[in-house]
Amino acid sequence: MAVLVTGGARSGKSAFAEQLAMHGEMRGIYIATSHIYDEEMRERVDLHKQQRLSSDYPWDTREEPYELCELLEQLQADAMNAGTPVPAVLVDCLTLWLTNWLLRYESEANASALVTKRLDELAESVSSYAGTLILVTNEVGDGIVPEYPLGRTFRDLAGRMNQRLASVCEEVFLVTAGIPIELKSRAYRLDTRPSSLRTER
């Protein structure tokens, strides 16, 4: 089962995703996608590690800033080869993973297309993962339009990524002020509109 957890900065989405994983699984693999660029980022990463350790939950932390699809496929293959259940996985977060790839491709003329190919691969990996998979992402399109082209490209790609993954996940949670709301079960569907309200063609 794949679950997408989204929200703004400091919305409580990561804490909720961890609680969700701990509630349903005896143990889990935590995939951290952050790339440490400076001391401030290192302090953030260390704080998250300490918080996970203090939870007394047996997290197996893997740091993978790029090859997320390959790691998910490897975890599933290892479990199947060993005859054990496919492990539950929490990925935090997809927005950083997207940033890593965009910065790697920044100098390429077709950077957006190259990142989009990675997004397609990720959606396929998520769809085929047989265990519990919880994905944390960010809502980045609710603020002002970024001033620089790279920022606008990132915003557009992040929005497309979230839509694509929401379409293949069974549940989608929006977390605001620490309050999670499940969205997918509440989604409005055009095919449920009364026939009298449908536009004739």
mmCIF file of C-alpha atoms in Angstrom:
data_model
loop_
_atom_site.group_PDB
_atom_site.id
_atom_site.type_symbol
_atom_site.label_atom_id
_atom_site.label_comp_id
_atom_site.label_asym_id
_atom_site.label_seq_id
_atom_site.Cartn_x
_atom_site.Cartn_y
_atom_site.Cartn_z
ATOM 1 C CA MET A 1 0.000 0.000 0.000
ATOM 2 C CA ALA A 2 1.391 3.382 -1.013
ATOM 3 C CA VAL A 3 0.554 6.542 0.949
ATOM 4 C CA LEU A 4 1.452 10.134 0.040
ATOM 5 C CA VAL A 5 1.769 12.686 2.857
ATOM 6 C CA THR A 6 1.989 16.316 1.798
ATOM 7 C CA GLY A 7 1.907 19.718 3.466
ATOM 8 C CA GLY A 8 3.773 22.970 3.857
ATOM 9 C CA ALA A 9 6.975 23.649 5.776
ATOM 10 C CA ARG A 10 6.699 22.787 9.468
ATOM 11 C CA SER A 11 3.163 21.510 8.942
ATOM 12 C CA GLY A 12 3.782 18.322 10.919
ATOM 13 C CA LYS A 13 3.795 16.053 7.860
ATOM 14 C CA SER A 14 7.003 14.186 8.752
ATOM 15 C CA ALA A 15 5.874 13.547 12.318
ATOM 16 C CA PHE A 16 2.525 12.263 11.078
ATOM 17 C CA ALA A 17 4.199 10.018 8.476
ATOM 18 C CA GLU A 18 6.419 8.494 11.156
ATOM 19 C CA GLN A 19 3.449 7.924 13.467
ATOM 20 C CA LEU A 20 1.535 6.338 10.605
ATOM 21 C CA ALA A 21 4.407 3.960 9.907
ATOM 22 C CA MET A 22 4.909 3.064 13.563
ATOM 23 C CA HIS A 23 1.191 2.473 14.050
ATOM 24 C CA GLY A 24 0.921 -0.154 11.359
ATOM 25 C CA GLU A 25 4.336 -1.861 11.272
ATOM 26 C CA MET A 26 6.641 -3.517 13.820
ATOM 27 C CA ARG A 27 9.737 -2.123 12.127
ATOM 28 C CA GLY A 28 10.534 0.007 9.118
ATOM 29 C CA ILE A 29 13.186 1.328 6.767
ATOM 30 C CA TYR A 30 13.619 5.096 6.764
ATOM 31 C CA ILE A 31 15.015 6.443 3.488
ATOM 32 C CA ALA A 32 16.462 9.928 3.952
ATOM 33 C CA THR A 33 16.949 11.789 0.671
ATOM 34 C CA SER A 34 18.649 14.918 1.992
ATOM 35 C CA HIS A 35 21.959 15.992 0.519
ATOM 36 C CA ILE A 36 24.065 17.788 3.143
ATOM 37 C CA TYR A 37 25.345 21.024 1.611
ATOM 38 C CA ASP A 38 26.203 23.023 4.733
ATOM 39 C CA GLU A 39 26.409 22.926 8.522
ATOM 40 C CA GLU A 40 22.828 24.096 9.004
ATOM 41 C CA MET A 41 21.555 21.154 6.936
ATOM 42 C CA ARG A 42 23.798 18.798 8.903
ATOM 43 C CA GLU A 43 22.256 20.035 12.155
ATOM 44 C CA ARG A 44 18.765 19.427 10.778
ATOM 45 C CA VAL A 45 19.688 15.889 9.726
ATOM 46 C CA ASP A 46 21.262 15.139 13.114
ATOM 47 C CA LEU A 47 18.142 16.413 14.896
ATOM 48 C CA HIS A 48 15.906 14.135 12.835
ATOM 49 C CA LYS A 49 18.178 11.178 13.591
ATOM 50 C CA GLN A 50 18.020 11.876 17.319
ATOM 51 C CA GLN A 51 14.235 12.163 17.189
ATOM 52 C CA ARG A 52 13.975 8.774 15.478
ATOM 53 C CA LEU A 53 16.316 7.185 18.016
ATOM 54 C CA SER A 54 14.306 8.585 20.916
ATOM 55 C CA SER A 55 11.092 7.041 19.559
ATOM 56 C CA ASP A 56 12.272 3.501 20.500
ATOM 57 C CA TYR A 57 11.012 2.320 17.115
ATOM 58 C CA PRO A 58 13.489 0.096 15.240
ATOM 59 C CA TRP A 59 14.149 2.308 12.225
ATOM 60 C CA ASP A 60 16.755 1.097 9.748
ATOM 61 C CA THR A 61 17.927 4.383 8.222
ATOM 62 C CA ARG A 62 19.263 4.477 4.672
ATOM 63 C CA GLU A 63 20.607 7.689 3.144
ATOM 64 C CA GLU A 64 19.946 7.863 -0.586
ATOM 65 C CA PRO A 65 19.776 11.294 -2.243
ATOM 66 C CA TYR A 66 19.459 10.018 -5.821
ATOM 67 C CA GLU A 67 18.867 6.309 -6.497
ATOM 68 C CA LEU A 68 15.530 6.004 -4.711
ATOM 69 C CA CYS A 69 13.918 3.814 -7.365
ATOM 70 C CA GLU A 70 16.841 1.424 -7.396
ATOM 71 C CA LEU A 71 16.818 1.151 -3.598
ATOM 72 C CA LEU A 72 13.094 0.361 -3.483
ATOM 73 C CA GLU A 73 13.525 -2.304 -6.134
ATOM 74 C CA GLN A 74 16.506 -3.775 -4.268
ATOM 75 C CA LEU A 75 14.670 -3.898 -0.940
ATOM 76 C CA GLN A 76 11.782 -5.726 -2.567
ATOM 77 C CA ALA A 77 14.044 -8.155 -4.430
ATOM 78 C CA ASP A 78 16.075 -8.944 -1.293
ATOM 79 C CA ALA A 79 12.911 -9.721 0.673
ATOM 80 C CA MET A 80 11.504 -11.962 -2.034
ATOM 81 C CA ASN A 81 14.788 -13.819 -2.431
ATOM 82 C CA ALA A 82 14.948 -14.361 1.331
ATOM 83 C CA GLY A 83 11.314 -15.408 1.546
ATOM 84 C CA THR A 84 10.533 -12.620 4.017
ATOM 85 C CA PRO A 85 7.823 -9.933 3.920
ATOM 86 C CA VAL A 86 8.606 -6.860 1.842
ATOM 87 C CA PRO A 87 9.664 -4.214 4.386
ATOM 88 C CA ALA A 88 7.664 -1.123 5.214
ATOM 89 C CA VAL A 89 9.415 2.006 3.938
ATOM 90 C CA LEU A 90 9.124 5.692 4.800
ATOM 91 C CA VAL A 91 10.710 8.146 2.338
ATOM 92 C CA ASP A 92 11.399 11.663 3.632
ATOM 93 C CA CYS A 93 11.293 13.563 1.484
ATOM 94 C CA LEU A 94 10.522 13.520 -2.225
ATOM 95 C CA THR A 95 10.954 17.268 -2.599
ATOM 96 C CA LEU A 96 14.618 17.002 -1.599
ATOM 97 C CA TRP A 97 15.051 14.040 -3.941
ATOM 98 C CA LEU A 98 13.586 16.157 -6.757
ATOM 99 C CA THR A 99 15.897 19.048 -5.833
ATOM 100 C CA ASN A 100 18.930 16.784 -5.975
ATOM 101 C CA TRP A 101 18.124 15.617 -9.491
ATOM 102 C CA LEU A 102 17.224 19.085 -10.763
ATOM 103 C CA LEU A 103 20.512 20.512 -9.509
ATOM 104 C CA ARG A 104 22.405 17.620 -11.098
ATOM 105 C CA TYR A 105 20.747 18.309 -14.458
ATOM 106 C CA GLU A 106 20.702 22.111 -14.120
ATOM 107 C CA SER A 107 23.313 22.713 -16.810
ATOM 108 C CA GLU A 108 21.551 20.474 -19.352
ATOM 109 C CA ALA A 109 19.377 22.114 -22.007
ATOM 110 C CA ASN A 110 16.674 19.481 -21.450
ATOM 111 C CA ALA A 111 16.883 19.445 -17.648
ATOM 112 C CA SER A 112 13.108 19.440 -17.182
ATOM 113 C CA ALA A 113 12.679 16.464 -19.503
ATOM 114 C CA LEU A 114 15.444 14.537 -17.760
ATOM 115 C CA VAL A 115 13.872 15.101 -14.338
ATOM 116 C CA THR A 116 10.440 14.189 -15.719
ATOM 117 C CA LYS A 117 11.891 10.849 -16.828
ATOM 118 C CA ARG A 118 13.048 10.281 -13.233
ATOM 119 C CA LEU A 119 9.534 11.097 -12.018
ATOM 120 C CA ASP A 120 8.060 8.543 -14.409
ATOM 121 C CA GLU A 121 10.478 5.929 -13.069
ATOM 122 C CA LEU A 122 9.548 6.811 -9.490
ATOM 123 C CA ALA A 123 5.825 6.476 -10.169
ATOM 124 C CA GLU A 124 6.460 3.032 -11.639
ATOM 125 C CA SER A 125 8.555 1.970 -8.635
ATOM 126 C CA VAL A 126 5.884 3.178 -6.223
ATOM 127 C CA SER A 127 3.145 1.356 -8.150
ATOM 128 C CA SER A 128 5.056 -1.926 -8.134
ATOM 129 C CA TYR A 129 6.245 -1.873 -4.501
ATOM 130 C CA ALA A 130 4.543 -4.735 -2.668
ATOM 131 C CA GLY A 131 4.990 -3.497 0.914
ATOM 132 C CA THR A 132 3.781 -0.479 2.838
ATOM 133 C CA LEU A 133 5.332 2.655 1.342
ATOM 134 C CA ILE A 134 4.846 6.093 2.891
ATOM 135 C CA LEU A 135 6.095 9.074 0.888
ATOM 136 C CA VAL A 136 6.554 12.564 2.334
ATOM 137 C CA THR A 137 6.476 15.550 -0.003
ATOM 138 C CA ASN A 138 5.915 19.318 0.129
ATOM 139 C CA GLU A 139 3.272 21.643 -1.227
ATOM 140 C CA VAL A 140 5.347 24.370 -2.890
ATOM 141 C CA GLY A 141 2.827 26.021 -5.206
ATOM 142 C CA ASP A 142 0.770 27.971 -2.672
ATOM 143 C CA GLY A 143 3.209 30.870 -2.328
ATOM 144 C CA ILE A 144 4.497 33.543 -4.682
ATOM 145 C CA VAL A 145 5.833 32.746 -8.141
ATOM 146 C CA PRO A 146 9.620 32.220 -7.850
ATOM 147 C CA GLU A 147 11.711 35.049 -9.264
ATOM 148 C CA TYR A 148 14.287 32.878 -11.014
ATOM 149 C CA PRO A 149 13.756 30.378 -13.887
ATOM 150 C CA LEU A 150 15.218 27.456 -11.931
ATOM 151 C CA GLY A 151 12.831 28.155 -9.078
ATOM 152 C CA ARG A 152 9.856 28.218 -11.433
ATOM 153 C CA THR A 153 11.005 24.982 -13.046
ATOM 154 C CA PHE A 154 11.312 23.369 -9.631
ATOM 155 C CA ARG A 155 7.845 24.542 -8.583
ATOM 156 C CA ASP A 156 6.284 23.158 -11.764
ATOM 157 C CA LEU A 157 8.096 19.816 -11.485
ATOM 158 C CA ALA A 158 7.183 19.464 -7.815
ATOM 159 C CA GLY A 159 3.526 20.045 -8.600
ATOM 160 C CA ARG A 160 3.595 17.470 -11.386
ATOM 161 C CA MET A 161 5.404 14.997 -9.156
ATOM 162 C CA ASN A 162 2.818 15.325 -6.416
ATOM 163 C CA GLN A 163 -0.063 14.887 -8.853
ATOM 164 C CA ARG A 164 1.551 11.856 -10.476
ATOM 165 C CA LEU A 165 2.271 10.123 -7.179
ATOM 166 C CA ALA A 166 -1.133 10.982 -5.740
ATOM 167 C CA SER A 167 -2.668 9.173 -8.703
ATOM 168 C CA VAL A 168 -0.841 5.902 -7.892
ATOM 169 C CA CYS A 169 -1.118 6.044 -4.081
ATOM 170 C CA GLU A 170 -4.096 4.493 -2.285
ATOM 171 C CA GLU A 171 -4.216 7.266 0.309
ATOM 172 C CA VAL A 172 -3.175 10.940 0.174
ATOM 173 C CA PHE A 173 -2.940 13.005 3.357
ATOM 174 C CA LEU A 174 -2.681 16.785 3.597
ATOM 175 C CA VAL A 175 -1.212 17.925 6.917
ATOM 176 C CA THR A 176 -1.868 21.477 8.077
ATOM 177 C CA ALA A 177 -0.981 22.794 11.558
ATOM 178 C CA GLY A 178 -0.297 19.219 12.610
ATOM 179 C CA ILE A 179 -3.767 18.012 11.547
ATOM 180 C CA PRO A 180 -3.872 15.298 8.847
ATOM 181 C CA ILE A 181 -6.811 15.047 6.452
ATOM 182 C CA GLU A 182 -7.136 12.152 4.000
ATOM 183 C CA LEU A 183 -7.940 13.644 0.599
ATOM 184 C CA LYS A 184 -8.293 10.843 -1.901
ATOM 185 C CA SER A 185 -11.426 9.316 -0.390
ATOM 186 C CA ARG A 186 -13.010 12.793 -0.480
ATOM 187 C CA ALA A 187 -12.052 13.619 -4.059
ATOM 188 C CA TYR A 188 -14.878 14.972 -6.208
ATOM 189 C CA ARG A 189 -15.470 12.914 -9.322
ATOM 190 C CA LEU A 190 -17.102 14.350 -12.416
ATOM 191 C CA ASP A 191 -18.787 11.057 -13.280
ATOM 192 C CA THR A 192 -20.866 11.317 -10.092
ATOM 193 C CA ARG A 193 -22.509 14.616 -11.099
ATOM 194 C CA PRO A 194 -26.260 14.484 -11.668
ATOM 195 C CA SER A 195 -26.982 14.112 -15.362
ATOM 196 C CA SER A 196 -28.942 17.362 -15.350
ATOM 197 C CA LEU A 197 -25.731 19.243 -14.448
ATOM 198 C CA ARG A 198 -23.540 17.678 -17.093
ATOM 199 C CA THR A 199 -22.709 19.810 -20.083
ATOM 200 C CA GLU A 200 -24.267 18.544 -23.286
ATOM 201 C CA ARG A 201 -21.914 17.962 -26.164
#
